[in-house]
PDB file of C-alpha atoms in Angstrom:
ATOM      1  CA  MET A   1      -1.346 -22.380  10.805  1.00  0.00           C
ATOM      2  CA  LYS A   2       2.281 -23.546  10.946  1.00  0.00           C
ATOM      3  CA  ARG A   3       1.353 -26.707   9.023  1.00  0.00           C
ATOM      4  CA  ASN A   4      -0.249 -24.634   6.276  1.00  0.00           C
ATOM      5  CA  ILE A   5       2.849 -22.482   5.957  1.00  0.00           C
ATOM      6  CA  LEU A   6       5.108 -25.543   5.859  1.00  0.00           C
ATOM      7  CA  PHE A   7       2.847 -27.163   3.279  1.00  0.00           C
ATOM      8  CA  VAL A   8       2.962 -24.050   1.065  1.00  0.00           C
ATOM      9  CA  ILE A   9       6.761 -23.883   1.379  1.00  0.00           C
ATOM     10  CA  ALA A  10       7.040 -27.571   0.466  1.00  0.00           C
ATOM     11  CA  LEU A  11       4.804 -27.127  -2.580  1.00  0.00           C
ATOM     12  CA  TYR A  12       6.731 -24.047  -3.680  1.00  0.00           C
ATOM     13  CA  THR A  13      10.051 -25.922  -3.358  1.00  0.00           C
ATOM     14  CA  VAL A  14       8.779 -28.840  -5.443  1.00  0.00           C
ATOM     15  CA  PHE A  15       7.448 -26.409  -8.046  1.00  0.00           C
ATOM     16  CA  ILE A  16      10.761 -24.523  -8.293  1.00  0.00           C
ATOM     17  CA  PHE A  17      12.811 -27.709  -8.676  1.00  0.00           C
ATOM     18  CA  SER A  18      10.425 -29.142 -11.267  1.00  0.00           C
ATOM     19  CA  CYS A  19      10.646 -25.917 -13.286  1.00  0.00           C
ATOM     20  CA  LYS A  20      14.453 -26.057 -13.239  1.00  0.00           C
ATOM     21  CA  LYS A  21      14.367 -29.675 -14.422  1.00  0.00           C
ATOM     22  CA  GLU A  22      11.940 -28.740 -17.204  1.00  0.00           C
ATOM     23  CA  VAL A  23      14.202 -25.899 -18.357  1.00  0.00           C
ATOM     24  CA  SER A  24      17.275 -28.140 -18.500  1.00  0.00           C
ATOM     25  CA  SER A  25      15.230 -30.846 -20.228  1.00  0.00           C
ATOM     26  CA  ASN A  26      14.079 -28.326 -22.855  1.00  0.00           C
ATOM     27  CA  LEU A  27      17.645 -27.114 -23.383  1.00  0.00           C
ATOM     28  CA  GLU A  28      18.825 -30.690 -23.801  1.00  0.00           C
ATOM     29  CA  THR A  29      16.090 -31.448 -26.334  1.00  0.00           C
ATOM     30  CA  GLU A  30      16.855 -28.277 -28.289  1.00  0.00           C
ATOM     31  CA  LEU A  31      20.590 -28.982 -28.262  1.00  0.00           C
ATOM     32  CA  LEU A  32      19.986 -32.518 -29.546  1.00  0.00           C
ATOM     33  CA  VAL A  33      18.140 -31.011 -32.526  1.00  0.00           C
ATOM     34  CA  ILE A  34      21.152 -28.762 -33.181  1.00  0.00           C
ATOM     35  CA  ILE A  35      23.566 -31.690 -32.891  1.00  0.00           C
ATOM     36  CA  ASN A  36      21.549 -33.665 -35.431  1.00  0.00           C
ATOM     37  CA  LYS A  37      21.661 -30.705 -37.820  1.00  0.00           C
ATOM     38  CA  LEU A  38      25.428 -30.425 -37.297  1.00  0.00           C
ATOM     39  CA  ARG A  39      25.811 -34.130 -38.125  1.00  0.00           C
ATOM     40  CA  LYS A  40      24.270 -33.446 -41.551  1.00  0.00           C
ATOM     41  CA  ASP A  41      25.919 -30.058 -42.067  1.00  0.00           C
ATOM     42  CA  LYS A  42      27.744 -29.435 -45.352  1.00  0.00           C
ATOM     43  CA  ASN A  43      30.465 -26.774 -45.606  1.00  0.00           C
ATOM     44  CA  HIS A  44      29.574 -25.609 -42.088  1.00  0.00           C
ATOM     45  CA  LYS A  45      26.501 -23.868 -43.472  1.00  0.00           C
ATOM     46  CA  TYR A  46      24.372 -24.671 -40.413  1.00  0.00           C
ATOM     47  CA  LEU A  47      27.243 -24.121 -37.991  1.00  0.00           C
ATOM     48  CA  LYS A  48      27.601 -20.563 -39.288  1.00  0.00           C
ATOM     49  CA  THR A  49      24.032 -19.835 -38.153  1.00  0.00           C
ATOM     50  CA  LEU A  50      25.255 -20.354 -34.579  1.00  0.00           C
ATOM     51  CA  LYS A  51      27.754 -17.489 -34.733  1.00  0.00           C
ATOM     52  CA  PRO A  52      27.213 -15.156 -31.784  1.00  0.00           C
ATOM     53  CA  LEU A  53      26.423 -11.481 -32.101  1.00  0.00           C
ATOM     54  CA  ASP A  54      28.273  -8.969 -29.934  1.00  0.00           C
ATOM     55  CA  LYS A  55      25.083  -8.303 -27.966  1.00  0.00           C
ATOM     56  CA  ASP A  56      24.973 -12.000 -26.976  1.00  0.00           C
ATOM     57  CA  PHE A  57      28.218 -11.681 -25.043  1.00  0.00           C
ATOM     58  CA  TYR A  58      26.797  -8.905 -22.881  1.00  0.00           C
ATOM     59  CA  LYS A  59      24.006 -11.277 -21.852  1.00  0.00           C
ATOM     60  CA  ILE A  60      26.405 -14.123 -21.062  1.00  0.00           C
ATOM     61  CA  PHE A  61      29.086 -12.228 -19.171  1.00  0.00           C
ATOM     62  CA  LYS A  62      28.529 -10.036 -16.146  1.00  0.00           C
ATOM     63  CA  ASP A  63      30.665  -7.051 -17.165  1.00  0.00           C
ATOM     64  CA  ARG A  64      31.814  -5.260 -20.308  1.00  0.00           C
ATOM     65  CA  ALA A  65      35.464  -6.203 -19.877  1.00  0.00           C
ATOM     66  CA  SER A  66      34.661  -9.926 -19.742  1.00  0.00           C
ATOM     67  CA  ALA A  67      32.297  -9.640 -22.691  1.00  0.00           C
ATOM     68  CA  LYS A  68      34.897  -7.780 -24.760  1.00  0.00           C
ATOM     69  CA  LYS A  69      37.543 -10.365 -23.944  1.00  0.00           C
ATOM     70  CA  ALA A  70      35.197 -13.139 -25.076  1.00  0.00           C
ATOM     71  CA  ILE A  71      34.216 -11.207 -28.224  1.00  0.00           C
ATOM     72  CA  GLU A  72      37.852 -10.807 -29.271  1.00  0.00           C
ATOM     73  CA  TYR A  73      38.518 -14.486 -28.660  1.00  0.00           C
ATOM     74  CA  SER A  74      35.366 -15.598 -30.489  1.00  0.00           C
ATOM     75  CA  ASP A  75      36.041 -13.369 -33.494  1.00  0.00           C
ATOM     76  CA  LYS A  76      39.452 -15.002 -33.922  1.00  0.00           C
ATOM     77  CA  LYS A  77      37.904 -18.474 -33.785  1.00  0.00           C
ATOM     78  CA  TRP A  78      35.092 -17.623 -36.197  1.00  0.00           C
ATOM     79  CA  ASP A  79      37.520 -16.031 -38.688  1.00  0.00           C
ATOM     80  CA  PHE A  80      38.809 -19.533 -39.416  1.00  0.00           C
ATOM     81  CA  ILE A  81      35.497 -21.393 -39.518  1.00  0.00           C
ATOM     82  CA  ASP A  82      35.932 -22.285 -43.174  1.00  0.00           C
ATOM     83  CA  ASN A  83      39.253 -23.967 -42.346  1.00  0.00           C
ATOM     84  CA  LEU A  84      37.619 -26.470 -40.006  1.00  0.00           C
ATOM     85  CA  PRO A  85      37.644 -30.057 -41.225  1.00  0.00           C
ATOM     86  CA  ALA A  86      34.304 -31.180 -42.657  1.00  0.00           C
ATOM     87  CA  ASN A  87      33.826 -33.630 -39.761  1.00  0.00           C
ATOM     88  CA  ALA A  88      34.689 -31.183 -36.955  1.00  0.00           C
ATOM     89  CA  MET A  89      31.194 -31.314 -35.440  1.00  0.00           C
ATOM     90  CA  LYS A  90      30.418 -34.887 -36.426  1.00  0.00           C
ATOM     91  CA  PRO A  91      31.024 -38.187 -34.634  1.00  0.00           C
ATOM     92  CA  ILE A  92      34.145 -40.162 -35.460  1.00  0.00           C
ATOM     93  CA  ASN A  93      32.097 -43.302 -36.138  1.00  0.00           C
ATOM     94  CA  GLU A  94      28.560 -43.356 -37.481  1.00  0.00           C
ATOM     95  CA  ASP A  95      27.338 -45.466 -34.545  1.00  0.00           C
ATOM     96  CA  ASP A  96      28.819 -43.201 -31.842  1.00  0.00           C
ATOM     97  CA  ASP A  97      26.302 -41.961 -29.301  1.00  0.00           C
ATOM     98  CA  VAL A  98      25.954 -38.329 -28.316  1.00  0.00           C
ATOM     99  CA  VAL A  99      25.802 -37.157 -24.705  1.00  0.00           C
ATOM    100  CA  VAL A 100      24.608 -33.651 -23.857  1.00  0.00           C
ATOM    101  CA  ALA A 101      26.539 -31.847 -21.137  1.00  0.00           C
ATOM    102  CA  MET A 102      25.399 -28.696 -19.363  1.00  0.00           C
ATOM    103  CA  THR A 103      26.310 -26.812 -16.257  1.00  0.00           C
ATOM    104  CA  THR A 104      25.472 -23.537 -14.558  1.00  0.00           C
ATOM    105  CA  LYS A 105      27.680 -20.823 -13.136  1.00  0.00           C
ATOM    106  CA  SER A 106      27.020 -21.989  -9.566  1.00  0.00           C
ATOM    107  CA  GLN A 107      27.880 -25.574 -10.495  1.00  0.00           C
ATOM    108  CA  LEU A 108      31.127 -24.470 -12.142  1.00  0.00           C
ATOM    109  CA  GLU A 109      32.006 -22.543  -8.995  1.00  0.00           C
ATOM    110  CA  LYS A 110      31.570 -25.802  -7.047  1.00  0.00           C
ATOM    111  CA  SER A 111      33.668 -27.777  -9.576  1.00  0.00           C
ATOM    112  CA  ILE A 112      30.624 -29.592 -10.931  1.00  0.00           C
ATOM    113  CA  TYR A 113      31.132 -29.932 -14.686  1.00  0.00           C
ATOM    114  CA  ASN A 114      28.394 -32.413 -15.683  1.00  0.00           C
ATOM    115  CA  GLY A 115      30.445 -33.720 -18.594  1.00  0.00           C
ATOM    116  CA  LEU A 116      32.009 -30.434 -19.719  1.00  0.00           C
ATOM    117  CA  SER A 117      35.746 -29.896 -19.482  1.00  0.00           C
ATOM    118  CA  SER A 118      36.964 -28.713 -16.079  1.00  0.00           C
ATOM    119  CA  ASP A 119      38.598 -25.839 -17.976  1.00  0.00           C
ATOM    120  CA  TYR A 120      35.221 -24.084 -17.977  1.00  0.00           C
ATOM    121  CA  ALA A 121      35.608 -23.430 -14.245  1.00  0.00           C
ATOM    122  CA  SER A 122      38.079 -20.658 -15.137  1.00  0.00           C
ATOM    123  CA  MET A 123      35.290 -18.529 -16.575  1.00  0.00           C
ATOM    124  CA  ALA A 124      32.655 -19.062 -13.888  1.00  0.00           C
ATOM    125  CA  GLU A 125      33.429 -15.812 -12.120  1.00  0.00           C
ATOM    126  CA  PHE A 126      32.738 -13.878 -15.325  1.00  0.00           C
ATOM    127  CA  LEU A 127      29.328 -15.411 -16.117  1.00  0.00           C
ATOM    128  CA  ASN A 128      25.937 -13.965 -15.326  1.00  0.00           C
ATOM    129  CA  GLU A 129      23.953 -15.959 -12.773  1.00  0.00           C
ATOM    130  CA  ASP A 130      21.323 -17.411 -15.107  1.00  0.00           C
ATOM    131  CA  ILE A 131      23.704 -18.716 -17.780  1.00  0.00           C
ATOM    132  CA  VAL A 132      23.846 -22.399 -18.673  1.00  0.00           C
ATOM    133  CA  VAL A 133      26.961 -23.572 -20.501  1.00  0.00           C
ATOM    134  CA  CYS A 134      26.117 -26.436 -22.852  1.00  0.00           C
ATOM    135  CA  GLY A 135      28.137 -28.866 -24.870  1.00  0.00           C
ATOM    136  CA  PHE A 136      28.159 -32.407 -26.105  1.00  0.00           C
ATOM    137  CA  TYR A 137      30.473 -35.317 -26.568  1.00  0.00           C
ATOM    138  CA  PHE A 138      30.487 -38.482 -28.551  1.00  0.00           C
ATOM    139  CA  VAL A 139      31.093 -41.891 -27.019  1.00  0.00           C
ATOM    140  CA  ASN A 140      31.710 -45.166 -28.827  1.00  0.00           C
ATOM    141  CA  VAL A 141      29.836 -48.405 -28.176  1.00  0.00           C
ATOM    142  CA  ASP A 142      32.192 -49.120 -25.255  1.00  0.00           C
ATOM    143  CA  GLY A 143      31.353 -45.764 -23.649  1.00  0.00           C
ATOM    144  CA  MET A 144      34.778 -44.282 -24.401  1.00  0.00           C
ATOM    145  CA  HIS A 145      34.740 -40.495 -24.716  1.00  0.00           C
ATOM    146  CA  LEU A 146      35.908 -39.683 -28.259  1.00  0.00           C
ATOM    147  CA  LYS A 147      35.251 -36.045 -29.112  1.00  0.00           C
ATOM    148  CA  SER A 148      33.619 -33.086 -27.395  1.00  0.00           C
ATOM    149  CA  ARG A 149      32.364 -29.685 -28.471  1.00  0.00           C
ATOM    150  CA  ALA A 150      31.381 -26.702 -26.342  1.00  0.00           C
ATOM    151  CA  ALA A 151      30.244 -24.053 -25.526  1.00  0.00           C
ATOM    152  CA  PHE A 152      26.720 -23.554 -26.698  1.00  0.00           C
ATOM    153  CA  PHE A 153      24.472 -20.938 -25.124  1.00  0.00           C
ATOM    154  CA  ASN A 154      20.772 -20.273 -25.483  1.00  0.00           C
ATOM    155  CA  ILE A 155      20.333 -16.518 -25.546  1.00  0.00           C
ATOM    156  CA  GLU A 156      16.700 -15.439 -25.562  1.00  0.00           C
ATOM    157  CA  GLY A 157      15.654 -18.546 -27.492  1.00  0.00           C
ATOM    158  CA  ARG A 158      18.509 -18.379 -30.019  1.00  0.00           C
ATOM    159  CA  TRP A 159      21.405 -20.821 -29.866  1.00  0.00           C
ATOM    160  CA  ILE A 160      24.984 -19.684 -30.328  1.00  0.00           C
ATOM    161  CA  PHE A 161      28.334 -21.458 -30.306  1.00  0.00           C
ATOM    162  CA  ILE A 162      31.602 -20.093 -28.908  1.00  0.00           C
ATOM    163  CA  PRO A 163      34.255 -22.804 -29.256  1.00  0.00           C
ATOM    164  CA  ASN A 164      36.257 -23.386 -26.063  1.00  0.00           C
ATOM    165  CA  VAL A 165      35.367 -19.917 -24.783  1.00  0.00           C
ATOM    166  CA  PHE A 166      37.138 -20.609 -21.482  1.00  0.00           C
ATOM    167  CA  GLU A 167      40.409 -19.978 -23.357  1.00  0.00           C
ATOM    168  CA  ALA A 168      39.512 -16.273 -23.509  1.00  0.00           C
ATOM    169  CA  PHE A 169      40.036 -16.059 -19.745  1.00  0.00           C
ATOM    170  CA  TYR A 170      43.485 -17.666 -19.423  1.00  0.00           C
TER     171      TYR A 170
END
């Protein structure tokens, strides 16, 4: 009987971890599609489709005060979207490789950034538990980190972008 229980627990554990890997793999694949669209974007037309709605913030952040702080910050950033240089979301060199970075609230709390800036740790306490913070960076042929962009969030199947949202919590 004890063996059966242990076997079921082992199977359940493997299943849970494989589901988490599949979710992060799907997010990575979806973000790569977005990055490719951003590489071809003209006049930030596609980028503008990633503008968050106020309701998105209430799904990302655990309380109204945090959400409102992030909304105010984001609105200021998005007000100047048309002033961004044309290559803001593009690689510096055509042959630069892209690397997807993503981390969870619990990883941020443990100072695990997975390629995102360590500055994102400052907002971990304000995030809901199930939130994954995504970003990307470009590296040259020598592997040198050249340019990064974050934070992207997948909210109920819709991707949004809040540039450097950690700055809202300084």
